[in-house]
PDB file of C-alpha atoms and ligand atoms in Angstrom:
ATOM      1  CA  MET A  31      31.871  16.066 -10.615  1.00 37.00           C
ATOM      2  CA  LYS A  32      28.281  15.916 -11.904  1.00 38.00           C
ATOM      3  CA  LYS A  33      28.772  12.236 -12.658  1.00 39.00           C
ATOM      4  CA  LEU A  34      30.124  11.623  -9.173  1.00 39.00           C
ATOM      5  CA  LEU A  35      27.238  13.466  -7.613  1.00 37.00           C
ATOM      6  CA  SER A  36      24.673  11.505  -9.476  1.00 40.00           C
ATOM      7  CA  LEU A  37      26.436   8.251  -8.684  1.00 38.00           C
ATOM      8  CA  LEU A  38      26.384   9.147  -4.980  1.00 39.00           C
ATOM      9  CA  LEU A  39      22.711  10.122  -5.269  1.00 39.00           C
ATOM     10  CA  ALA A  40      21.956   6.815  -7.055  1.00 40.00           C
ATOM     11  CA  ALA A  41      23.775   4.867  -4.374  1.00 40.00           C
ATOM     12  CA  SER A  42      21.936   6.562  -1.506  1.00 39.00           C
ATOM     13  CA  MET A  43      18.591   5.996  -3.192  1.00 38.00           C
ATOM     14  CA  CYS A  44      19.423   2.299  -3.518  1.00 36.00           C
ATOM     15  CA  VAL A  45      19.909   2.206   0.238  1.00 35.00           C
ATOM     16  CA  VAL A  46      16.606   4.005   0.857  1.00 34.00           C
ATOM     17  CA  LEU A  47      14.793   1.640  -1.516  1.00 37.00           C
ATOM     18  CA  LEU A  48      16.329  -1.356   0.021  1.00 35.00           C
ATOM     19  CA  ALA A  49      15.322  -0.146   3.499  1.00 33.00           C
ATOM     20  CA  ALA A  50      11.764   0.574   2.265  1.00 34.00           C
ATOM     21  CA  CYS A  51      11.417  -2.858   0.697  1.00 34.00           C
ATOM     22  CA  GLY A  52      13.057  -4.583   3.639  1.00 31.00           C
ATOM     23  CA  SER A  53      13.187  -7.876   1.856  1.00 35.00           C
ATOM     24  CA  ASN A  54      15.889  -7.808  -0.697  1.00 36.00           C
ATOM     25  CA  GLY A  55      18.907  -9.799   0.318  1.00 34.00           C
ATOM     26  CA  SER A  56      17.123 -11.570   3.125  1.00 36.00           C
ATOM     27  CA  ALA A  57      15.857 -14.610   1.258  1.00 37.00           C
ATOM     28  CA  ASP A  58      16.745 -17.754   3.169  1.00 40.00           C
ATOM     29  CA  ALA A  59      19.560 -19.357   1.404  1.00 35.00           C
ATOM     30  CA  GLY A  60      18.933 -22.525   3.430  1.00 36.00           C
ATOM     31  CA  LYS A  61      16.911 -24.276   0.801  1.00 42.00           C
ATOM     32  CA  GLY A  62      19.158 -23.223  -2.061  1.00 37.00           C
ATOM     33  CA  ALA A  63      16.414 -22.826  -4.667  1.00 41.00           C
ATOM     34  CA  ALA A  64      15.516 -19.243  -4.022  1.00 52.00           C
ATOM     35  CA  SER A  65      17.846 -16.373  -3.931  1.00 55.00           C
ATOM     36  CA  SER A  66      17.381 -12.650  -3.493  1.00 59.00           C
ATOM     37  CA  ALA A  67      15.651 -10.613  -6.081  1.00 60.00           C
ATOM     38  CA  PRO A  68      17.822  -8.005  -7.636  1.00 56.00           C
ATOM     39  CA  ALA A  69      18.006  -4.854  -5.571  1.00 53.00           C
ATOM     40  CA  ALA A  70      15.906  -1.932  -6.694  1.00 52.00           C
ATOM     41  CA  SER A  71      17.958  -0.109  -9.308  1.00 47.00           C
ATOM     42  CA  ALA A  72      18.717   3.542  -9.154  1.00 42.00           C
ATOM     43  CA  ALA A  73      16.995   3.899 -12.467  1.00 42.00           C
ATOM     44  CA  ALA A  74      13.793   2.973 -10.724  1.00 42.00           C
ATOM     45  CA  SER A  75      13.582   6.266  -8.946  1.00 41.00           C
ATOM     46  CA  GLY A  76      14.976   9.756  -8.869  1.00 40.00           C
ATOM     47  CA  ASP A  77      13.521  13.112  -9.890  1.00 41.00           C
ATOM     48  CA  LYS A  78      14.897  12.925 -13.396  1.00 40.00           C
ATOM     49  CA  SER A  79      13.341   9.567 -14.270  1.00 41.00           C
ATOM     50  CA  ALA A  80      10.130  10.467 -12.541  1.00 42.00           C
ATOM     51  CA  ASP A  81       9.881  13.606 -14.727  1.00 42.00           C
ATOM     52  CA  LYS A  82      10.401  11.407 -17.796  1.00 42.00           C
ATOM     53  CA  ALA A  83       7.982   8.708 -16.638  1.00 46.00           C
ATOM     54  CA  ASP A  84       5.088   9.730 -18.800  1.00 55.00           C
ATOM     55  CA  GLY A  85       7.251   9.877 -21.897  1.00 59.00           C
ATOM     56  CA  ASP A  86       8.727   6.451 -21.151  1.00 68.00           C
ATOM     57  CA  ALA A  87       5.372   4.976 -20.310  1.00 70.00           C
ATOM     58  CA  ALA A  88       4.111   5.921 -23.752  1.00 69.00           C
ATOM     59  CA  GLU A  89       6.929   3.783 -25.220  1.00 80.00           C
ATOM     60  CA  VAL A  90       5.691   0.678 -23.421  1.00 90.00           C
ATOM     61  CA  LYS A  91       4.130  -1.887 -25.703  1.00 93.00           C
ATOM     62  CA  THR A  92       1.581  -4.429 -24.511  1.00 97.00           C
ATOM     63  CA  ILE A  93      -0.056  -7.357 -26.248  1.00 97.00           C
ATOM     64  CA  GLU A  94      -3.359  -5.588 -26.838  1.00 96.00           C
ATOM     65  CA  SER A  95      -3.083  -1.860 -27.261  1.00 94.00           C
ATOM     66  CA  GLY A  96      -4.672   0.057 -24.415  1.00 96.00           C
ATOM     67  CA  LYS A  97      -4.683  -2.956 -22.133  1.00 97.00           C
ATOM     68  CA  LEU A  98      -2.443  -4.474 -19.428  1.00 98.00           C
ATOM     69  CA  ILE A  99      -3.184  -8.171 -19.257  1.00 98.00           C
ATOM     70  CA  MET A 100      -2.235  -9.764 -16.013  1.00 98.00           C
ATOM     71  CA  ALA A 101      -2.143 -13.509 -15.436  1.00 98.00           C
ATOM     72  CA  THR A 102      -2.675 -14.916 -11.995  1.00 98.00           C
ATOM     73  CA  ASN A 103      -4.142 -17.709  -9.943  1.00 95.00           C
ATOM     74  CA  ALA A 104      -6.906 -15.960  -7.956  1.00 94.00           C
ATOM     75  CA  GLN A 105      -7.066 -18.557  -5.195  1.00 90.00           C
ATOM     76  CA  PHE A 106      -4.193 -17.009  -3.281  1.00 91.00           C
ATOM     77  CA  PRO A 107      -5.493 -14.791  -0.461  1.00 89.00           C
ATOM     78  CA  PRO A 108      -4.802 -12.023   0.346  1.00 91.00           C
ATOM     79  CA  TYR A 109      -2.803 -11.426  -2.836  1.00 95.00           C
ATOM     80  CA  GLU A 110      -5.423 -12.345  -5.350  1.00 95.00           C
ATOM     81  CA  MET A 111      -9.016 -13.525  -4.979  1.00 95.00           C
ATOM     82  CA  VAL A 112     -12.228 -13.498  -6.984  1.00 97.00           C
ATOM     83  CA  ALA A 113     -14.173 -10.469  -5.721  1.00 97.00           C
ATOM     84  CA  ASP A 114     -17.724 -10.765  -4.394  1.00 94.00           C
ATOM     85  CA  GLY A 115     -18.632  -7.597  -6.353  1.00 95.00           C
ATOM     86  CA  ASP A 116     -16.970  -5.684  -9.136  1.00 96.00           C
ATOM     87  CA  GLY A 117     -13.539  -5.986  -7.603  1.00 97.00           C
ATOM     88  CA  VAL A 118     -10.709  -3.508  -8.133  1.00 97.00           C
ATOM     89  CA  ASN A 119     -11.476  -1.160 -11.077  1.00 96.00           C
ATOM     90  CA  GLY A 120     -14.163  -3.507 -12.210  1.00 96.00           C
ATOM     91  CA  THR A 121     -11.739  -6.378 -12.875  1.00 97.00           C
ATOM     92  CA  GLY A 122     -13.836  -8.855 -10.798  1.00 98.00           C
ATOM     93  CA  PHE A 123     -10.753  -9.557  -8.688  1.00 98.00           C
ATOM     94  CA  GLU A 124      -9.250  -8.095  -5.487  1.00 97.00           C
ATOM     95  CA  GLY A 125      -6.175  -8.488  -3.373  1.00 97.00           C
ATOM     96  CA  ILE A 126      -2.656  -6.947  -2.822  1.00 97.00           C
ATOM     97  CA  ASP A 127      -1.343  -7.970  -6.303  1.00 98.00           C
ATOM     98  CA  VAL A 128      -4.521  -6.777  -7.965  1.00 98.00           C
ATOM     99  CA  GLU A 129      -4.203  -3.321  -6.402  1.00 98.00           C
ATOM    100  CA  ILE A 130      -0.547  -3.153  -7.400  1.00 97.00           C
ATOM    101  CA  ALA A 131      -1.420  -4.094 -10.963  1.00 98.00           C
ATOM    102  CA  ALA A 132      -4.214  -1.468 -11.012  1.00 98.00           C
ATOM    103  CA  ALA A 133      -1.709   1.210  -9.964  1.00 96.00           C
ATOM    104  CA  ILE A 134       0.682   0.097 -12.727  1.00 96.00           C
ATOM    105  CA  ALA A 135      -2.084   0.096 -15.300  1.00 97.00           C
ATOM    106  CA  GLU A 136      -3.263   3.522 -14.192  1.00 95.00           C
ATOM    107  CA  LYS A 137       0.267   4.932 -14.422  1.00 93.00           C
ATOM    108  CA  LEU A 138       0.679   3.619 -17.918  1.00 94.00           C
ATOM    109  CA  GLY A 139      -2.812   4.767 -18.996  1.00 95.00           C
ATOM    110  CA  LEU A 140      -3.935   1.159 -19.630  1.00 96.00           C
ATOM    111  CA  GLU A 141      -7.047  -0.810 -18.743  1.00 97.00           C
ATOM    112  CA  LEU A 142      -6.313  -3.758 -16.463  1.00 98.00           C
ATOM    113  CA  GLN A 143      -7.528  -7.163 -17.596  1.00 98.00           C
ATOM    114  CA  ILE A 144      -7.039 -10.154 -15.296  1.00 98.00           C
ATOM    115  CA  ASP A 145      -6.848 -13.717 -16.656  1.00 98.00           C
ATOM    116  CA  ASP A 146      -7.303 -16.301 -13.881  1.00 97.00           C
ATOM    117  CA  MET A 147      -5.566 -19.641 -14.380  1.00 96.00           C
ATOM    118  CA  ASP A 148      -3.497 -22.235 -12.608  1.00 93.00           C
ATOM    119  CA  PHE A 149      -0.243 -20.878 -11.196  1.00 94.00           C
ATOM    120  CA  ASP A 150       2.066 -22.831 -13.548  1.00 94.00           C
ATOM    121  CA  ALA A 151      -0.060 -21.799 -16.538  1.00 96.00           C
ATOM    122  CA  ALA A 152       0.377 -18.130 -15.549  1.00 98.00           C
ATOM    123  CA  LEU A 153       4.215 -18.591 -15.766  1.00 98.00           C
ATOM    124  CA  THR A 154       3.850 -20.248 -19.171  1.00 98.00           C
ATOM    125  CA  ALA A 155       1.477 -17.473 -20.387  1.00 98.00           C
ATOM    126  CA  VAL A 156       3.968 -14.691 -19.788  1.00 98.00           C
ATOM    127  CA  GLN A 157       6.800 -16.658 -21.313  1.00 98.00           C
ATOM    128  CA  GLN A 158       4.715 -17.287 -24.440  1.00 98.00           C
ATOM    129  CA  GLY A 159       3.641 -13.620 -24.764  1.00 97.00           C
ATOM    130  CA  LYS A 160      -0.020 -14.409 -23.922  1.00 98.00           C
ATOM    131  CA  CYS A 161      -0.114 -11.936 -21.075  1.00 98.00           C
ATOM    132  CA  ASP A 162       1.929  -8.821 -20.216  1.00 98.00           C
ATOM    133  CA  ILE A 163       2.624  -9.409 -16.597  1.00 98.00           C
ATOM    134  CA  VAL A 164       2.275 -12.061 -13.902  1.00 98.00           C
ATOM    135  CA  LEU A 165       1.477 -10.962 -10.380  1.00 98.00           C
ATOM    136  CA  ALA A 166       0.777 -14.070  -8.306  1.00 98.00           C
ATOM    137  CA  GLY A 167       2.711 -13.954  -5.050  1.00 97.00           C
ATOM    138  CA  LEU A 168       5.490 -15.011  -7.435  1.00 98.00           C
ATOM    139  CA  THR A 169       8.850 -15.808  -5.808  1.00 98.00           C
ATOM    140  CA  TYR A 170      12.028 -14.703  -7.437  1.00 98.00           C
ATOM    141  CA  THR A 171      14.452 -17.565  -8.276  1.00 97.00           C
ATOM    142  CA  ASP A 172      17.585 -17.509 -10.402  1.00 96.00           C
ATOM    143  CA  GLU A 173      16.114 -20.295 -12.510  1.00 96.00           C
ATOM    144  CA  ARG A 174      12.889 -18.375 -13.247  1.00 98.00           C
ATOM    145  CA  ALA A 175      14.894 -15.231 -13.957  1.00 98.00           C
ATOM    146  CA  GLN A 176      16.417 -17.102 -16.972  1.00 98.00           C
ATOM    147  CA  LEU A 177      12.906 -17.376 -18.388  1.00 98.00           C
ATOM    148  CA  MET A 178      11.193 -14.133 -17.360  1.00 98.00           C
ATOM    149  CA  SER A 179      12.008 -10.543 -16.643  1.00 98.00           C
ATOM    150  CA  PHE A 180      11.614  -9.934 -12.917  1.00 98.00           C
ATOM    151  CA  SER A 181      10.692  -6.609 -11.253  1.00 98.00           C
ATOM    152  CA  ASP A 182      12.197  -5.435  -7.968  1.00 98.00           C
ATOM    153  CA  SER A 183      10.704  -7.145  -4.926  1.00 97.00           C
ATOM    154  CA  TYR A 184       7.567  -5.719  -3.404  1.00 96.00           C
ATOM    155  CA  ALA A 185       6.975  -8.122  -0.526  1.00 94.00           C
ATOM    156  CA  GLN A 186       8.395 -11.005   1.380  1.00 93.00           C
ATOM    157  CA  GLY A 187       6.913 -14.453   1.245  1.00 93.00           C
ATOM    158  CA  VAL A 188       7.315 -17.301   3.621  1.00 94.00           C
ATOM    159  CA  GLN A 189       6.897 -20.991   2.837  1.00 96.00           C
ATOM    160  CA  ALA A 190       4.824 -22.326   5.687  1.00 96.00           C
ATOM    161  CA  ILE A 191       3.772 -25.888   6.747  1.00 97.00           C
ATOM    162  CA  ILE A 192       0.145 -26.896   7.378  1.00 98.00           C
ATOM    163  CA  VAL A 193      -0.599 -30.062   9.316  1.00 98.00           C
ATOM    164  CA  LYS A 194      -3.550 -31.619  11.093  1.00 98.00           C
ATOM    165  CA  ASP A 195      -3.880 -30.789  14.857  1.00 97.00           C
ATOM    166  CA  GLY A 196      -1.888 -33.380  16.748  1.00 96.00           C
ATOM    167  CA  SER A 197       0.412 -34.166  13.871  1.00 97.00           C
ATOM    168  CA  SER A 198       3.873 -35.566  14.687  1.00 96.00           C
ATOM    169  CA  ILE A 199       5.306 -33.057  12.218  1.00 96.00           C
ATOM    170  CA  THR A 200       6.156 -30.044  14.399  1.00 96.00           C
ATOM    171  CA  GLY A 201       8.804 -28.240  12.192  1.00 94.00           C
ATOM    172  CA  PRO A 202      10.626 -28.270   8.895  1.00 94.00           C
ATOM    173  CA  ASP A 203      13.074 -31.068   9.964  1.00 94.00           C
ATOM    174  CA  ASP A 204      10.094 -33.367  10.547  1.00 96.00           C
ATOM    175  CA  LEU A 205       9.066 -33.076   6.907  1.00 96.00           C
ATOM    176  CA  ALA A 206      11.749 -35.747   6.226  1.00 94.00           C
ATOM    177  CA  ASN A 207       9.508 -38.200   8.104  1.00 90.00           C
ATOM    178  CA  ALA A 208       6.382 -37.327   6.075  1.00 91.00           C
ATOM    179  CA  ALA A 209       5.305 -40.101   3.717  1.00 91.00           C
ATOM    180  CA  MET A 210       3.750 -37.497   1.441  1.00 97.00           C
ATOM    181  CA  ILE A 211       3.865 -33.630   1.351  1.00 98.00           C
ATOM    182  CA  GLY A 212       1.220 -31.722  -0.616  1.00 98.00           C
ATOM    183  CA  THR A 213       2.188 -28.692  -2.715  1.00 97.00           C
ATOM    184  CA  GLN A 214       0.842 -26.615  -5.624  1.00 95.00           C
ATOM    185  CA  ARG A 215       2.192 -27.522  -9.059  1.00 94.00           C
ATOM    186  CA  GLY A 216       5.008 -25.374 -10.284  1.00 94.00           C
ATOM    187  CA  THR A 217       5.533 -23.490  -7.093  1.00 97.00           C
ATOM    188  CA  THR A 218       8.674 -22.973  -5.035  1.00 97.00           C
ATOM    189  CA  GLY A 219       7.032 -25.144  -2.304  1.00 97.00           C
ATOM    190  CA  TYR A 220       7.050 -27.993  -4.814  1.00 97.00           C
ATOM    191  CA  ILE A 221      10.613 -27.222  -5.980  1.00 96.00           C
ATOM    192  CA  TYR A 222      12.040 -27.013  -2.492  1.00 95.00           C
ATOM    193  CA  CYS A 223      10.277 -30.218  -1.260  1.00 97.00           C
ATOM    194  CA  THR A 224      11.266 -32.302  -4.256  1.00 97.00           C
ATOM    195  CA  ASP A 225      14.902 -31.064  -3.917  1.00 96.00           C
ATOM    196  CA  ASP A 226      14.952 -31.874  -0.200  1.00 95.00           C
ATOM    197  CA  PHE A 227      12.811 -34.985   0.079  1.00 96.00           C
ATOM    198  CA  GLY A 228      12.554 -36.423  -3.428  1.00 96.00           C
ATOM    199  CA  GLU A 229       9.714 -36.546  -5.941  1.00 96.00           C
ATOM    200  CA  ASP A 230       8.274 -39.789  -4.416  1.00 96.00           C
ATOM    201  CA  HIS A 231       7.408 -37.877  -1.200  1.00 97.00           C
ATOM    202  CA  VAL A 232       5.778 -34.808  -2.857  1.00 98.00           C
ATOM    203  CA  ALA A 233       2.340 -34.596  -4.460  1.00 98.00           C
ATOM    204  CA  ALA A 234       1.527 -31.644  -6.732  1.00 97.00           C
ATOM    205  CA  TYR A 235      -2.058 -30.257  -6.823  1.00 96.00           C
ATOM    206  CA  ASP A 236      -3.702 -27.773  -9.175  1.00 92.00           C
ATOM    207  CA  ASN A 237      -4.035 -25.185  -6.389  1.00 90.00           C
ATOM    208  CA  GLY A 238      -3.768 -24.659  -2.633  1.00 91.00           C
ATOM    209  CA  ALA A 239      -7.374 -25.615  -1.883  1.00 91.00           C
ATOM    210  CA  ALA A 240      -6.898 -29.027  -3.576  1.00 94.00           C
ATOM    211  CA  ALA A 241      -3.675 -29.654  -1.559  1.00 96.00           C
ATOM    212  CA  VAL A 242      -5.469 -28.746   1.730  1.00 96.00           C
ATOM    213  CA  GLN A 243      -8.393 -31.054   0.747  1.00 97.00           C
ATOM    214  CA  ALA A 244      -5.811 -33.843   0.274  1.00 98.00           C
ATOM    215  CA  LEU A 245      -4.509 -33.113   3.809  1.00 98.00           C
ATOM    216  CA  GLN A 246      -7.992 -33.326   5.224  1.00 97.00           C
ATOM    217  CA  ASN A 247      -8.569 -36.599   3.447  1.00 96.00           C
ATOM    218  CA  GLY A 248      -5.330 -38.056   4.760  1.00 97.00           C
ATOM    219  CA  GLN A 249      -3.683 -38.366   1.331  1.00 98.00           C
ATOM    220  CA  VAL A 250      -0.766 -36.137   2.425  1.00 98.00           C
ATOM    221  CA  ASP A 251       0.730 -35.576   5.924  1.00 98.00           C
ATOM    222  CA  ALA A 252       1.560 -31.883   5.426  1.00 98.00           C
ATOM    223  CA  VAL A 253       1.113 -29.047   2.909  1.00 98.00           C
ATOM    224  CA  VAL A 254       3.960 -26.615   2.061  1.00 97.00           C
ATOM    225  CA  ILE A 255       2.533 -23.376   0.800  1.00 96.00           C
ATOM    226  CA  ASP A 256       2.954 -19.584   1.164  1.00 96.00           C
ATOM    227  CA  LYS A 257       2.186 -18.420   4.634  1.00 94.00           C
ATOM    228  CA  MET A 258      -0.596 -15.910   4.028  1.00 91.00           C
ATOM    229  CA  PRO A 259      -2.793 -18.386   2.085  1.00 92.00           C
ATOM    230  CA  ALA A 260      -1.813 -21.079   4.588  1.00 95.00           C
ATOM    231  CA  GLU A 261      -3.279 -19.104   7.370  1.00 94.00           C
ATOM    232  CA  THR A 262      -6.499 -18.514   5.431  1.00 90.00           C
ATOM    233  CA  PHE A 263      -6.841 -22.169   4.668  1.00 92.00           C
ATOM    234  CA  ALA A 264      -6.169 -23.150   8.274  1.00 95.00           C
ATOM    235  CA  ALA A 265      -8.804 -20.628   9.485  1.00 93.00           C
ATOM    236  CA  GLU A 266     -11.348 -21.982   7.057  1.00 91.00           C
ATOM    237  CA  ASN A 267     -10.706 -25.719   7.780  1.00 93.00           C
ATOM    238  CA  ASP A 268     -11.359 -27.241  11.234  1.00 94.00           C
ATOM    239  CA  GLY A 269      -8.496 -29.343  12.604  1.00 96.00           C
ATOM    240  CA  LEU A 270      -5.737 -27.742  10.646  1.00 97.00           C
ATOM    241  CA  LYS A 271      -2.891 -25.541  11.924  1.00 97.00           C
ATOM    242  CA  VAL A 272       0.115 -23.622  10.482  1.00 97.00           C
ATOM    243  CA  LEU A 273       3.342 -24.455  12.174  1.00 97.00           C
ATOM    244  CA  ASP A 274       5.235 -21.507  13.715  1.00 92.00           C
ATOM    245  CA  THR A 275       8.527 -22.329  12.100  1.00 87.00           C
ATOM    246  CA  ALA A 276       8.781 -21.367   8.445  1.00 84.00           C
ATOM    247  CA  TYR A 277      10.161 -23.715   5.842  1.00 87.00           C
ATOM    248  CA  THR A 278      11.868 -20.849   3.949  1.00 89.00           C
ATOM    249  CA  THR A 279      11.674 -17.120   3.241  1.00 91.00           C
ATOM    250  CA  GLU A 280      11.579 -15.535  -0.300  1.00 95.00           C
ATOM    251  CA  ASP A 281      11.002 -12.337  -2.333  1.00 97.00           C
ATOM    252  CA  TYR A 282       7.743 -11.668  -4.269  1.00 97.00           C
ATOM    253  CA  CYS A 283       8.118  -9.899  -7.576  1.00 98.00           C
ATOM    254  CA  ALA A 284       6.172  -9.244 -10.745  1.00 98.00           C
ATOM    255  CA  ALA A 285       7.374 -10.958 -13.973  1.00 98.00           C
ATOM    256  CA  MET A 286       7.201  -9.833 -17.507  1.00 98.00           C
ATOM    257  CA  ASN A 287       8.249 -11.324 -20.853  1.00 98.00           C
ATOM    258  CA  LYS A 288      11.947 -11.251 -21.504  1.00 97.00           C
ATOM    259  CA  ASP A 289      11.308  -9.148 -24.628  1.00 96.00           C
ATOM    260  CA  ASN A 290       9.502  -6.400 -22.729  1.00 96.00           C
ATOM    261  CA  GLU A 291      12.219  -4.766 -20.671  1.00 95.00           C
ATOM    262  CA  ALA A 292      10.488  -1.362 -21.227  1.00 95.00           C
ATOM    263  CA  LEU A 293       7.538  -2.595 -19.189  1.00 97.00           C
ATOM    264  CA  THR A 294       9.789  -4.006 -16.504  1.00 97.00           C
ATOM    265  CA  LYS A 295      11.388  -0.593 -16.183  1.00 96.00           C
ATOM    266  CA  GLU A 296       8.061   1.096 -15.798  1.00 96.00           C
ATOM    267  CA  VAL A 297       6.835  -1.421 -13.312  1.00 97.00           C
ATOM    268  CA  ASN A 298       9.927  -0.831 -11.222  1.00 97.00           C
ATOM    269  CA  LYS A 299       9.273   2.945 -11.288  1.00 96.00           C
ATOM    270  CA  VAL A 300       5.676   2.458 -10.117  1.00 96.00           C
ATOM    271  CA  LEU A 301       6.796  -0.020  -7.336  1.00 97.00           C
ATOM    272  CA  ALA A 302       9.359   2.521  -6.155  1.00 97.00           C
ATOM    273  CA  GLU A 303       6.725   5.203  -6.019  1.00 96.00           C
ATOM    274  CA  LEU A 304       4.215   2.953  -4.220  1.00 96.00           C
ATOM    275  CA  LYS A 305       6.848   2.127  -1.579  1.00 96.00           C
ATOM    276  CA  ALA A 306       8.110   5.678  -1.250  1.00 97.00           C
ATOM    277  CA  ASP A 307       4.657   7.308  -0.735  1.00 95.00           C
ATOM    278  CA  GLY A 308       3.343   4.683   1.637  1.00 95.00           C
ATOM    279  CA  THR A 309       0.662   3.335  -0.746  1.00 95.00           C
ATOM    280  CA  LEU A 310       2.113  -0.195  -0.734  1.00 95.00           C
ATOM    281  CA  ASP A 311       1.928  -0.298   3.050  1.00 94.00           C
ATOM    282  CA  GLN A 312      -1.656   0.877   2.944  1.00 95.00           C
ATOM    283  CA  ILE A 313      -2.607  -1.769   0.405  1.00 95.00           C
ATOM    284  CA  VAL A 314      -1.029  -4.490   2.520  1.00 92.00           C
ATOM    285  CA  ALA A 315      -2.632  -3.191   5.745  1.00 92.00           C
ATOM    286  CA  LYS A 316      -6.064  -3.069   4.020  1.00 92.00           C
ATOM    287  CA  TYR A 317      -5.935  -6.760   3.093  1.00 89.00           C
ATOM    288  CA  ILE A 318      -4.093  -8.093   6.150  1.00 81.00           C
ATOM    289  CA  ASN A 319      -6.536  -6.378   8.465  1.00 67.00           C
ATOM    290  CA  ALA A 320      -9.478  -7.702   6.575  1.00 59.00           C
ATOM    291  CA  GLN A 321      -8.273 -11.350   7.061  1.00 54.00           C
TER     292      GLN A 321
HETATM  293  N1  LIG B 269       5.384 -18.084  -4.049  1.00 92.46           N
HETATM  294  C1  LIG B 269       5.212 -19.353  -4.642  1.00 92.46           C
HETATM  295  C2  LIG B 269       5.935 -19.460  -5.943  1.00 92.46           C
HETATM  296  O1  LIG B 269       6.237 -18.410  -6.513  1.00 92.46           O
HETATM  297  C3  LIG B 269       3.686 -19.725  -4.817  1.00 92.46           C
HETATM  298  C4  LIG B 269       2.869 -18.673  -5.594  1.00 92.46           C
HETATM  299  C5  LIG B 269       1.466 -19.039  -5.815  1.00 92.46           C
HETATM  300  O2  LIG B 269       1.091 -20.220  -5.518  1.00 92.46           O
HETATM  301  N2  LIG B 269       0.649 -18.221  -6.324  1.00 92.46           N
HETATM  302  O3  LIG B 269       6.152 -20.443  -6.441  1.00 92.46           O
END
């Protein structure tokens, strides 16, 4: 009976968490490359596990004791940016992912250190055990999940298309007519576009700013990049616009080294708490309103 009760409780919590997240299971299968992040597990919440959180947190090992080292590419507003001042908790960085990482570090009693690098380098760093966690507006894909340990999803991302005003590209279908599409190296935008239009029609740049510069210079006809940074780039660059129709929709998650399942478990607990108590919504509102 006890077992049945806890099973029922676990199942109902799953539903609550899914509703709170609002993104799991909704990734657009249209492009094939992305798929839904795993649903929040029952183990990620519940009074019992919350009571035990501190004990479990003490078990978590990080590369450098006392520190949580996060790798990211801090040119991805509003998720991660170099701060004008001290940044979140003196890290020198700010943004939605930075605040989430700060909450995780605080919960685990660790000091947050942020290493800023190209996006593809961040993915390599976590796989090679050079950082503890990647938070980088990172999209869940089944392929990446073979290489890294993914947390539950904390946000939904959208691949958007940036073009010059007056472009003949007015939606995703028109990308087939683009001689060249600009993307960031190693991103889902690159993966989807090469899958759909072939490598000859896709150029990969170090970061979003470089891809947008290439669009301004006429080296590419469109840039496929996550929507939030796309809007920032379009606002900062005259003559560019973000098309209304999205290229695809995906789930953002944190990623850890495959050997550090204990950290993944703790990260999921913190994410569940941030969702449940409204902190995540507040963090998002703070940065979106500031845009
Ligand atoms: N969401 C995209 C991906 O995971 C891009 C992330 C980024 O550029 N920081 O590939």
